[in-house]
mmCIF file of N, CA and C in Angstrom:
data_model
loop_
_atom_site.group_PDB
_atom_site.id
_atom_site.type_symbol
_atom_site.label_atom_id
_atom_site.label_comp_id
_atom_site.label_asym_id
_atom_site.label_seq_id
_atom_site.Cartn_x
_atom_site.Cartn_y
_atom_site.Cartn_z
ATOM 1 N N MET A 1 0.820 -1.298 -0.145
ATOM 2 C CA MET A 1 0.111 -0.109 -0.021
ATOM 3 C C MET A 1 0.882 1.303 -0.163
ATOM 4 N N GLN A 2 0.521 2.298 -0.913
ATOM 5 C CA GLN A 2 1.294 3.326 -1.113
ATOM 6 C C GLN A 2 0.759 4.533 -0.275
ATOM 7 N N ASN A 3 1.532 5.292 0.397
ATOM 8 C CA ASN A 3 1.109 6.315 1.196
ATOM 9 C C ASN A 3 0.600 7.513 0.209
ATOM 10 N N GLN A 4 -0.205 8.507 0.930
ATOM 11 C CA GLN A 4 -0.672 9.689 -0.023
ATOM 12 C C GLN A 4 0.372 10.419 -0.385
ATOM 13 N N SER A 5 1.315 10.545 0.397
ATOM 14 C CA SER A 5 2.591 11.430 -0.149
ATOM 15 C C SER A 5 3.198 10.816 -1.387
ATOM 16 N N GLY A 6 3.220 9.642 -1.510
ATOM 17 C CA GLY A 6 3.666 8.930 -2.748
ATOM 18 C C GLY A 6 2.929 9.163 -3.801
ATOM 19 N N ARG A 7 1.608 9.153 -3.658
ATOM 20 C CA ARG A 7 0.702 9.514 -4.826
ATOM 21 C C ARG A 7 0.670 10.927 -5.300
ATOM 22 N N HIS A 8 0.928 11.673 -4.342
ATOM 23 C CA HIS A 8 0.784 13.269 -4.483
ATOM 24 C C HIS A 8 2.004 13.524 -5.441
ATOM 25 N N SER A 9 3.215 12.853 -5.026
ATOM 26 C CA SER A 9 4.413 13.149 -5.758
ATOM 27 C C SER A 9 4.449 12.563 -7.115
ATOM 28 N N GLU A 10 3.667 11.479 -7.229
ATOM 29 C CA GLU A 10 3.559 10.819 -8.715
ATOM 30 C C GLU A 10 2.785 11.862 -9.510
ATOM 31 N N CYS A 11 1.750 12.277 -8.927
ATOM 32 C CA CYS A 11 0.787 13.109 -9.634
ATOM 33 C C CYS A 11 1.584 14.528 -9.972
ATOM 34 N N TYR A 12 2.345 14.981 -9.067
ATOM 35 C CA TYR A 12 3.031 16.244 -9.266
ATOM 36 C C TYR A 12 3.994 15.992 -10.612
ATOM 37 N N THR A 13 4.689 14.991 -10.272
ATOM 38 C CA THR A 13 5.859 14.606 -11.334
ATOM 39 C C THR A 13 5.191 14.535 -12.697
ATOM 40 N N SER A 14 3.979 13.907 -12.686
ATOM 41 C CA SER A 14 3.261 13.729 -13.954
ATOM 42 C C SER A 14 2.789 15.171 -14.714
ATOM 43 N N LEU A 15 2.123 15.788 -13.669
ATOM 44 C CA LEU A 15 1.696 17.228 -14.179
ATOM 45 C C LEU A 15 2.828 18.173 -14.625
ATOM 46 N N HIS A 16 3.790 17.997 -13.801
ATOM 47 C CA HIS A 16 5.067 19.052 -13.855
ATOM 48 C C HIS A 16 5.652 18.805 -15.507
ATOM 49 N N GLY A 17 5.524 17.415 -15.896
ATOM 50 C CA GLY A 17 6.063 17.127 -17.137
ATOM 51 C C GLY A 17 5.303 17.798 -18.155
ATOM 52 N N TYR A 18 3.976 18.000 -18.089
ATOM 53 C CA TYR A 18 3.199 18.760 -19.074
ATOM 54 C C TYR A 18 3.275 20.185 -19.202
ATOM 55 N N ALA A 19 3.775 20.848 -18.153
ATOM 56 C CA ALA A 19 3.807 22.291 -18.117
ATOM 57 C C ALA A 19 4.619 22.798 -19.376
ATOM 58 N N PRO A 20 5.723 22.225 -19.807
ATOM 59 C CA PRO A 20 6.194 23.211 -21.070
ATOM 60 C C PRO A 20 5.440 22.694 -22.247
ATOM 61 N N LYS A 21 4.587 21.744 -22.199
ATOM 62 C CA LYS A 21 3.763 21.302 -23.527
ATOM 63 C C LYS A 21 2.597 22.131 -23.913
ATOM 64 N N SER A 22 2.224 22.823 -22.693
ATOM 65 C CA SER A 22 0.867 23.567 -22.973
ATOM 66 C C SER A 22 1.193 25.043 -22.610
ATOM 67 N N PRO A 23 0.757 26.074 -23.400
ATOM 68 C CA PRO A 23 1.031 27.453 -23.056
ATOM 69 C C PRO A 23 0.105 27.988 -21.875
ATOM 70 N N ALA A 24 -1.014 27.082 -21.632
ATOM 71 C CA ALA A 24 -1.800 27.547 -20.466
ATOM 72 C C ALA A 24 -2.399 26.361 -19.771
ATOM 73 N N PRO A 25 -1.697 25.625 -19.076
ATOM 74 C CA PRO A 25 -2.355 24.413 -18.406
ATOM 75 C C PRO A 25 -3.086 24.917 -17.108
ATOM 76 N N ARG A 26 -4.260 24.354 -16.980
ATOM 77 C CA ARG A 26 -5.221 24.730 -15.904
ATOM 78 C C ARG A 26 -5.751 23.486 -15.246
ATOM 79 N N ILE A 27 -5.862 23.575 -13.979
ATOM 80 C CA ILE A 27 -6.451 22.410 -13.256
ATOM 81 C C ILE A 27 -7.472 23.120 -12.457
ATOM 82 N N VAL A 28 -8.889 22.629 -12.469
ATOM 83 C CA VAL A 28 -10.003 23.353 -11.977
ATOM 84 C C VAL A 28 -10.746 22.109 -11.382
ATOM 85 N N ASN A 29 -10.550 22.028 -9.972
ATOM 86 C CA ASN A 29 -10.894 21.049 -8.989
ATOM 87 C C ASN A 29 -12.591 21.616 -8.851
ATOM 88 N N VAL A 30 -13.511 20.726 -9.132
ATOM 89 C CA VAL A 30 -14.884 21.129 -8.859
ATOM 90 C C VAL A 30 -15.319 20.720 -7.472
ATOM 91 N N SER A 31 -15.412 21.781 -6.810
ATOM 92 C CA SER A 31 -15.798 21.601 -5.393
ATOM 93 C C SER A 31 -17.251 22.268 -4.975
ATOM 94 N N THR A 32 -17.184 22.746 -3.751
ATOM 95 C CA THR A 32 -18.412 23.221 -3.351
ATOM 96 C C THR A 32 -18.220 24.265 -2.144
ATOM 97 N N SER A 33 -19.066 25.163 -1.906
ATOM 98 C CA SER A 33 -19.005 25.853 -0.836
ATOM 99 C C SER A 33 -19.059 25.123 0.447
ATOM 100 N N VAL A 34 -19.878 24.100 0.273
ATOM 101 C CA VAL A 34 -19.927 22.994 1.613
ATOM 102 C C VAL A 34 -18.784 22.660 2.111
ATOM 103 N N GLY A 35 -17.581 22.512 1.099
ATOM 104 C CA GLY A 35 -16.215 22.050 1.576
ATOM 105 C C GLY A 35 -15.410 23.056 2.187
ATOM 106 N N SER A 36 -15.891 24.248 2.364
ATOM 107 C CA SER A 36 -15.269 25.397 3.030
ATOM 108 C C SER A 36 -15.364 25.278 4.561
ATOM 109 N N LEU A 37 -14.172 25.071 5.129
ATOM 110 C CA LEU A 37 -14.225 25.158 6.583
ATOM 111 C C LEU A 37 -14.581 26.369 7.231
ATOM 112 N N SER A 38 -14.108 27.447 6.477
ATOM 113 C CA SER A 38 -14.497 28.714 7.119
ATOM 114 C C SER A 38 -15.859 28.922 6.971
ATOM 115 N N LEU A 39 -16.636 28.755 5.887
ATOM 116 C CA LEU A 39 -18.180 28.848 5.891
ATOM 117 C C LEU A 39 -18.943 27.974 6.701
ATOM 118 N N GLN A 40 -18.277 26.739 6.856
ATOM 119 C CA GLN A 40 -18.897 25.698 7.618
ATOM 120 C C GLN A 40 -18.955 26.010 9.156
ATOM 121 N N SER A 41 -18.133 26.861 9.529
ATOM 122 C CA SER A 41 -17.866 27.127 10.965
ATOM 123 C C SER A 41 -18.439 28.781 11.258
ATOM 124 N N ASN A 42 -19.039 29.093 10.191
ATOM 125 C CA ASN A 42 -19.480 30.529 10.379
ATOM 126 C C ASN A 42 -21.020 30.605 10.587
ATOM 127 N N PRO A 43 -21.482 30.970 11.951
ATOM 128 C CA PRO A 43 -22.964 30.837 12.051
ATOM 129 C C PRO A 43 -23.537 32.114 11.156
ATOM 130 N N GLU A 44 -22.873 32.947 10.494
ATOM 131 C CA GLU A 44 -23.501 34.011 9.717
ATOM 132 C C GLU A 44 -23.694 33.564 8.249
ATOM 133 N N TRP A 45 -23.163 32.366 7.867
ATOM 134 C CA TRP A 45 -23.202 31.726 6.414
ATOM 135 C C TRP A 45 -24.699 31.589 6.376
ATOM 136 N N PRO A 46 -25.421 31.769 5.364
ATOM 137 C CA PRO A 46 -26.892 31.613 5.014
ATOM 138 C C PRO A 46 -27.208 29.945 5.195
ATOM 139 N N ALA A 47 -26.173 29.111 4.628
ATOM 140 C CA ALA A 47 -26.418 27.608 4.857
ATOM 141 C C ALA A 47 -25.879 26.946 6.017
ATOM 142 N N TYR A 48 -25.447 27.691 7.069
ATOM 143 C CA TYR A 48 -25.001 27.241 8.040
ATOM 144 C C TYR A 48 -25.725 26.114 8.757
ATOM 145 N N ASN A 49 -26.877 26.392 8.923
ATOM 146 C CA ASN A 49 -27.842 25.249 9.657
ATOM 147 C C ASN A 49 -28.255 24.154 8.938
ATOM 148 N N TYR A 50 -28.029 24.118 7.574
ATOM 149 C CA TYR A 50 -28.503 22.911 6.871
ATOM 150 C C TYR A 50 -27.298 22.205 5.752
ATOM 151 N N ALA A 51 -26.213 23.013 5.665
ATOM 152 C CA ALA A 51 -25.547 22.469 4.501
ATOM 153 C C ALA A 51 -24.338 21.589 5.227
ATOM 154 N N LYS A 52 -24.519 20.726 5.854
ATOM 155 C CA LYS A 52 -23.601 19.757 6.533
ATOM 156 C C LYS A 52 -23.047 18.691 5.723
ATOM 157 N N TYR A 53 -24.102 17.791 5.292
ATOM 158 C CA TYR A 53 -23.884 16.757 4.390
ATOM 159 C C TYR A 53 -22.723 15.909 4.631
ATOM 160 N N GLY A 54 -22.248 15.604 5.847
ATOM 161 C CA GLY A 54 -21.471 14.554 6.311
ATOM 162 C C GLY A 54 -20.271 14.206 5.406
ATOM 163 N N VAL A 55 -20.109 13.123 4.778
ATOM 164 C CA VAL A 55 -19.128 12.628 3.819
ATOM 165 C C VAL A 55 -18.813 13.511 2.843
ATOM 166 N N TYR A 56 -19.775 13.917 1.983
ATOM 167 C CA TYR A 56 -19.756 14.782 0.845
ATOM 168 C C TYR A 56 -19.001 16.188 1.286
ATOM 169 N N ALA A 57 -19.436 16.721 2.516
ATOM 170 C CA ALA A 57 -18.599 17.941 2.708
ATOM 171 C C ALA A 57 -17.027 17.482 3.131
ATOM 172 N N ILE A 58 -16.943 16.608 3.854
ATOM 173 C CA ILE A 58 -15.660 16.085 4.168
ATOM 174 C C ILE A 58 -14.571 15.928 2.921
ATOM 175 N N SER A 59 -15.130 15.212 2.164
ATOM 176 C CA SER A 59 -14.478 14.956 0.794
ATOM 177 C C SER A 59 -14.085 16.111 0.039
ATOM 178 N N LYS A 60 -15.195 17.164 0.068
ATOM 179 C CA LYS A 60 -14.815 18.344 -0.721
ATOM 180 C C LYS A 60 -13.805 19.206 -0.115
ATOM 181 N N ALA A 61 -13.866 19.135 1.389
ATOM 182 C CA ALA A 61 -13.020 19.719 2.216
ATOM 183 C C ALA A 61 -11.354 19.173 1.919
ATOM 184 N N ALA A 62 -11.419 17.860 1.859
ATOM 185 C CA ALA A 62 -10.080 17.259 1.224
ATOM 186 C C ALA A 62 -9.584 17.693 -0.012
ATOM 187 N N LEU A 63 -10.476 17.760 -1.080
ATOM 188 C CA LEU A 63 -10.170 18.182 -2.388
ATOM 189 C C LEU A 63 -9.564 19.597 -2.289
ATOM 190 N N ASN A 64 -10.281 20.501 -1.572
ATOM 191 C CA ASN A 64 -9.810 21.995 -1.212
ATOM 192 C C ASN A 64 -8.159 21.905 -0.791
ATOM 193 N N MET A 65 -8.053 21.123 0.185
ATOM 194 C CA MET A 65 -6.815 21.026 0.598
ATOM 195 C C MET A 65 -5.867 20.505 -0.331
ATOM 196 N N TYR A 66 -6.203 19.596 -1.237
ATOM 197 C CA TYR A 66 -5.391 19.122 -2.381
ATOM 198 C C TYR A 66 -5.102 20.350 -3.346
ATOM 199 N N THR A 67 -6.145 21.046 -3.610
ATOM 200 C CA THR A 67 -6.002 22.029 -4.628
ATOM 201 C C THR A 67 -4.818 23.075 -4.014
ATOM 202 N N ILE A 68 -4.833 23.409 -2.745
ATOM 203 C CA ILE A 68 -3.847 24.241 -2.164
ATOM 204 C C ILE A 68 -2.633 23.709 -2.418
ATOM 205 N N GLN A 69 -2.478 22.387 -2.077
ATOM 206 C CA GLN A 69 -1.023 21.876 -1.881
ATOM 207 C C GLN A 69 -0.512 21.811 -3.392
ATOM 208 N N LEU A 70 -1.259 21.414 -4.373
ATOM 209 C CA LEU A 70 -0.963 21.284 -5.843
ATOM 210 C C LEU A 70 -0.604 22.682 -6.235
ATOM 211 N N ALA A 71 -1.500 23.696 -5.945
ATOM 212 C CA ALA A 71 -1.031 25.063 -6.594
ATOM 213 C C ALA A 71 0.232 25.357 -5.939
ATOM 214 N N TYR A 72 0.831 24.969 -4.717
ATOM 215 C CA TYR A 72 1.940 25.411 -4.245
ATOM 216 C C TYR A 72 3.199 24.579 -4.981
ATOM 217 N N GLU A 73 2.756 23.177 -5.083
ATOM 218 C CA GLU A 73 3.935 22.315 -5.705
ATOM 219 C C GLU A 73 4.093 22.927 -7.062
ATOM 220 N N LEU A 74 3.090 23.554 -7.863
ATOM 221 C CA LEU A 74 3.062 23.812 -9.215
ATOM 222 C C LEU A 74 3.457 25.312 -9.403
ATOM 223 N N ARG A 75 3.770 26.071 -8.170
ATOM 224 C CA ARG A 75 4.217 27.337 -8.182
ATOM 225 C C ARG A 75 5.226 27.614 -9.198
ATOM 226 N N GLY A 76 5.579 28.750 -9.851
ATOM 227 C CA GLY A 76 6.700 28.747 -10.738
ATOM 228 C C GLY A 76 6.576 28.322 -12.094
ATOM 229 N N THR A 77 5.615 27.462 -12.207
ATOM 230 C CA THR A 77 5.247 27.024 -13.733
ATOM 231 C C THR A 77 4.014 27.785 -14.239
ATOM 232 N N ASN A 78 3.690 27.491 -15.477
ATOM 233 C CA ASN A 78 2.495 28.249 -16.073
ATOM 234 C C ASN A 78 1.110 27.478 -15.852
ATOM 235 N N PHE A 79 1.043 26.537 -14.850
ATOM 236 C CA PHE A 79 -0.004 26.037 -14.429
ATOM 237 C C PHE A 79 -0.862 27.057 -13.443
ATOM 238 N N LYS A 80 -2.285 26.995 -13.464
ATOM 239 C CA LYS A 80 -3.173 27.683 -12.859
ATOM 240 C C LYS A 80 -3.985 26.560 -12.092
ATOM 241 N N VAL A 81 -3.964 26.516 -10.591
ATOM 242 C CA VAL A 81 -4.801 25.413 -10.100
ATOM 243 C C VAL A 81 -5.786 26.107 -9.106
ATOM 244 N N ASN A 82 -7.033 25.898 -9.291
ATOM 245 C CA ASN A 82 -8.098 26.664 -8.499
ATOM 246 C C ASN A 82 -9.205 25.561 -8.124
ATOM 247 N N ALA A 83 -9.934 25.752 -7.180
ATOM 248 C CA ALA A 83 -11.237 25.100 -6.858
ATOM 249 C C ALA A 83 -12.229 26.123 -7.264
ATOM 250 N N VAL A 84 -13.358 25.272 -7.815
ATOM 251 C CA VAL A 84 -14.622 26.186 -8.351
ATOM 252 C C VAL A 84 -15.686 25.529 -7.912
ATOM 253 N N CYS A 85 -16.818 26.071 -7.213
ATOM 254 C CA CYS A 85 -17.895 25.613 -6.982
ATOM 255 C C CYS A 85 -19.052 26.317 -8.084
ATOM 256 N N PRO A 86 -19.606 25.241 -8.638
ATOM 257 C CA PRO A 86 -20.434 25.606 -9.779
ATOM 258 C C PRO A 86 -21.731 26.194 -9.341
ATOM 259 N N GLY A 87 -21.919 26.061 -8.085
ATOM 260 C CA GLY A 87 -23.317 26.495 -7.469
ATOM 261 C C GLY A 87 -24.146 25.124 -7.478
ATOM 262 N N LEU A 88 -25.263 25.213 -6.882
ATOM 263 C CA LEU A 88 -26.540 24.511 -6.729
ATOM 264 C C LEU A 88 -26.792 24.069 -8.253
ATOM 265 N N THR A 89 -26.733 22.905 -8.664
ATOM 266 C CA THR A 89 -27.037 22.565 -10.130
ATOM 267 C C THR A 89 -28.141 21.530 -10.447
ATOM 268 N N LYS A 90 -28.927 21.806 -11.259
ATOM 269 C CA LYS A 90 -30.187 20.999 -11.423
ATOM 270 C C LYS A 90 -29.685 19.682 -12.208
ATOM 271 N N THR A 91 -29.509 18.666 -11.153
ATOM 272 C CA THR A 91 -29.061 17.289 -11.770
ATOM 273 C C THR A 91 -29.746 16.224 -10.663
ATOM 274 N N ASP A 92 -29.505 15.051 -11.146
ATOM 275 C CA ASP A 92 -30.180 13.874 -10.437
ATOM 276 C C ASP A 92 -29.395 14.022 -8.858
ATOM 277 N N PHE A 93 -28.241 14.386 -8.761
ATOM 278 C CA PHE A 93 -27.731 14.592 -7.365
ATOM 279 C C PHE A 93 -28.331 15.426 -6.476
ATOM 280 N N THR A 94 -28.977 16.666 -7.041
ATOM 281 C CA THR A 94 -29.653 17.618 -6.316
ATOM 282 C C THR A 94 -31.216 17.214 -6.537
ATOM 283 N N PHE A 95 -31.767 16.283 -7.111
ATOM 284 C CA PHE A 95 -33.055 15.975 -7.057
ATOM 285 C C PHE A 95 -33.627 17.056 -8.053
ATOM 286 N N PHE A 96 -32.799 17.508 -8.962
ATOM 287 C CA PHE A 96 -33.109 18.480 -9.908
ATOM 288 C C PHE A 96 -33.734 19.860 -9.477
ATOM 289 N N HIS A 97 -33.027 20.148 -8.400
ATOM 290 C CA HIS A 97 -33.121 21.506 -7.729
ATOM 291 C C HIS A 97 -31.878 22.324 -8.041
ATOM 292 N N GLY A 98 -32.027 23.691 -8.315
ATOM 293 C CA GLY A 98 -30.929 24.507 -8.640
ATOM 294 C C GLY A 98 -30.834 25.043 -9.866
ATOM 295 N N GLY A 99 -29.845 25.642 -10.330
ATOM 296 C CA GLY A 99 -29.737 26.497 -11.596
ATOM 297 C C GLY A 99 -29.395 25.472 -12.663
ATOM 298 N N GLU A 100 -29.389 26.091 -13.925
ATOM 299 C CA GLU A 100 -29.008 25.159 -15.208
ATOM 300 C C GLU A 100 -27.703 24.770 -15.380
ATOM 301 N N VAL A 101 -27.721 23.545 -15.696
ATOM 302 C CA VAL A 101 -26.267 22.867 -16.033
ATOM 303 C C VAL A 101 -25.371 23.778 -16.772
ATOM 304 N N SER A 102 -25.861 24.511 -17.954
ATOM 305 C CA SER A 102 -24.889 25.386 -18.763
ATOM 306 C C SER A 102 -24.279 26.581 -17.934
ATOM 307 N N VAL A 103 -25.091 27.016 -16.813
ATOM 308 C CA VAL A 103 -24.618 28.053 -16.098
ATOM 309 C C VAL A 103 -23.410 27.466 -15.130
ATOM 310 N N ALA A 104 -23.653 26.500 -14.830
ATOM 311 C CA ALA A 104 -22.718 25.732 -13.698
ATOM 312 C C ALA A 104 -21.389 25.296 -14.543
ATOM 313 N N ALA A 105 -21.708 24.933 -15.845
ATOM 314 C CA ALA A 105 -20.645 24.558 -16.607
ATOM 315 C C ALA A 105 -19.787 25.876 -17.099
ATOM 316 N N ASN A 106 -20.380 26.940 -17.292
ATOM 317 C CA ASN A 106 -19.622 28.149 -17.543
ATOM 318 C C ASN A 106 -18.946 28.566 -16.435
ATOM 319 N N ARG A 107 -19.377 28.438 -15.337
ATOM 320 C CA ARG A 107 -18.472 28.966 -14.076
ATOM 321 C C ARG A 107 -17.242 28.075 -14.141
ATOM 322 N N VAL A 108 -17.324 26.738 -14.502
ATOM 323 C CA VAL A 108 -16.061 26.079 -14.265
ATOM 324 C C VAL A 108 -15.200 26.477 -15.569
ATOM 325 N N LEU A 109 -15.681 26.567 -16.773
ATOM 326 C CA LEU A 109 -15.100 26.843 -17.836
ATOM 327 C C LEU A 109 -14.368 28.197 -17.654
ATOM 328 N N LYS A 110 -14.795 29.263 -17.051
ATOM 329 C CA LYS A 110 -14.311 30.609 -16.890
ATOM 330 C C LYS A 110 -12.847 30.443 -16.378
ATOM 331 N N TYR A 111 -12.580 29.403 -15.472
ATOM 332 C CA TYR A 111 -11.347 29.273 -14.572
ATOM 333 C C TYR A 111 -10.428 28.271 -15.481
ATOM 334 N N ALA A 112 -10.960 27.355 -16.464
ATOM 335 C CA ALA A 112 -10.328 26.530 -17.075
ATOM 336 C C ALA A 112 -9.745 27.257 -18.485
ATOM 337 N N LEU A 113 -10.423 28.424 -18.643
ATOM 338 C CA LEU A 113 -9.987 29.157 -19.898
ATOM 339 C C LEU A 113 -9.117 30.410 -19.670
ATOM 340 N N MET A 114 -9.254 30.841 -18.340
ATOM 341 C CA MET A 114 -8.537 32.120 -18.055
ATOM 342 C C MET A 114 -7.147 32.341 -18.478
ATOM 343 N N ASP A 115 -6.785 33.407 -18.696
ATOM 344 C CA ASP A 115 -5.301 33.852 -19.293
ATOM 345 C C ASP A 115 -4.317 33.729 -18.214
ATOM 346 N N ASN A 116 -3.004 33.915 -18.713
ATOM 347 C CA ASN A 116 -2.086 33.620 -17.823
ATOM 348 C C ASN A 116 -1.902 34.578 -16.444
ATOM 349 N N ASP A 117 -2.366 35.634 -16.393
ATOM 350 C CA ASP A 117 -2.596 36.499 -15.372
ATOM 351 C C ASP A 117 -3.508 36.285 -14.248
ATOM 352 N N GLY A 118 -4.174 35.211 -14.415
ATOM 353 C CA GLY A 118 -5.328 34.714 -13.803
ATOM 354 C C GLY A 118 -4.906 34.125 -12.148
ATOM 355 N N PRO A 119 -5.522 34.037 -11.243
ATOM 356 C CA PRO A 119 -5.254 33.572 -10.103
ATOM 357 C C PRO A 119 -4.905 32.000 -10.091
ATOM 358 N N THR A 120 -4.100 31.737 -8.927
ATOM 359 C CA THR A 120 -3.902 30.345 -8.805
ATOM 360 C C THR A 120 -3.973 30.108 -7.178
ATOM 361 N N GLY A 121 -4.332 28.773 -6.745
ATOM 362 C CA GLY A 121 -4.509 28.413 -5.347
ATOM 363 C C GLY A 121 -5.673 29.295 -4.759
ATOM 364 N N LYS A 122 -6.548 29.433 -5.577
ATOM 365 C CA LYS A 122 -7.770 30.102 -4.984
ATOM 366 C C LYS A 122 -9.062 29.163 -4.966
ATOM 367 N N PHE A 123 -10.216 29.580 -4.370
ATOM 368 C CA PHE A 123 -11.404 28.877 -4.205
ATOM 369 C C PHE A 123 -12.435 29.886 -4.695
ATOM 370 N N PHE A 124 -13.304 29.587 -5.474
ATOM 371 C CA PHE A 124 -14.168 30.556 -6.049
ATOM 372 C C PHE A 124 -15.777 29.707 -6.167
ATOM 373 N N SER A 125 -16.617 30.604 -5.626
ATOM 374 C CA SER A 125 -18.116 30.423 -5.810
ATOM 375 C C SER A 125 -18.823 31.641 -6.108
ATOM 376 N N GLU A 126 -19.201 31.658 -7.464
ATOM 377 C CA GLU A 126 -19.959 32.938 -7.781
ATOM 378 C C GLU A 126 -21.404 32.963 -7.069
ATOM 379 N N GLU A 127 -21.820 31.961 -6.948
ATOM 380 C CA GLU A 127 -23.020 31.727 -6.227
ATOM 381 C C GLU A 127 -22.832 32.348 -4.743
ATOM 382 N N THR A 128 -22.007 31.821 -4.259
ATOM 383 C CA THR A 128 -21.959 32.414 -2.601
ATOM 384 C C THR A 128 -21.271 33.817 -2.608
ATOM 385 N N ASN A 129 -20.347 34.203 -3.416
ATOM 386 C CA ASN A 129 -19.971 35.515 -3.513
ATOM 387 C C ASN A 129 -19.970 36.033 -4.999
ATOM 388 N N PRO A 130 -21.099 36.687 -5.258
ATOM 389 C CA PRO A 130 -21.202 37.154 -6.490
ATOM 390 C C PRO A 130 -20.369 38.206 -6.993
ATOM 391 N N GLU A 131 -20.010 39.160 -5.901
ATOM 392 C CA GLU A 131 -19.012 40.120 -6.158
ATOM 393 C C GLU A 131 -17.490 39.860 -6.875
ATOM 394 N N THR A 132 -16.967 38.883 -6.197
ATOM 395 C CA THR A 132 -15.617 38.771 -6.683
ATOM 396 C C THR A 132 -15.562 37.278 -7.214
ATOM 397 N N GLY A 133 -16.404 36.460 -6.593
ATOM 398 C CA GLY A 133 -16.270 34.853 -6.727
ATOM 399 C C GLY A 133 -15.460 34.254 -5.834
ATOM 400 N N GLU A 134 -14.407 34.929 -5.101
ATOM 401 C CA GLU A 134 -13.479 34.122 -4.107
ATOM 402 C C GLU A 134 -14.306 33.878 -2.983
ATOM 403 N N ILE A 135 -14.115 32.718 -2.218
ATOM 404 C CA ILE A 135 -14.587 32.447 -1.194
ATOM 405 C C ILE A 135 -13.522 31.831 -0.114
ATOM 406 N N PRO A 136 -13.728 31.976 1.158
ATOM 407 C CA PRO A 136 -12.535 31.337 1.932
ATOM 408 C C PRO A 136 -12.555 29.793 2.072
ATOM 409 N N TRP A 137 -11.263 29.247 2.214
ATOM 410 C CA TRP A 137 -11.252 27.956 2.210
ATOM 411 C C TRP A 137 -11.811 27.445 3.594
#
């Protein structure tokens, strides 16, 4: 059994090899504001009293930490690594509550297609923060 540090190293090595091959490599991890430790612990967050979701929230919090670590490991390259919450989206997972899939897809694509001056190592949810999109980890 290989430890997670080894898996991370393999992933980093694989990704780092692609950096020179793409003029604008992007990694967009699809997360959720439910995975924000800051929001989950803030009684002022509008979803504080209901958006707990057990293992789902925990797995997204882990993805968020991985995003931070990967952005750090890929600093100094042309990679941009961010986490994006597409917002509550009308799918079978949400019992078809929420916004249109095309809106969610465009939120993710925005960060996949950003220019080289764009941010890295950030967490975005335009649904949670319509002003700037950035939300706390």
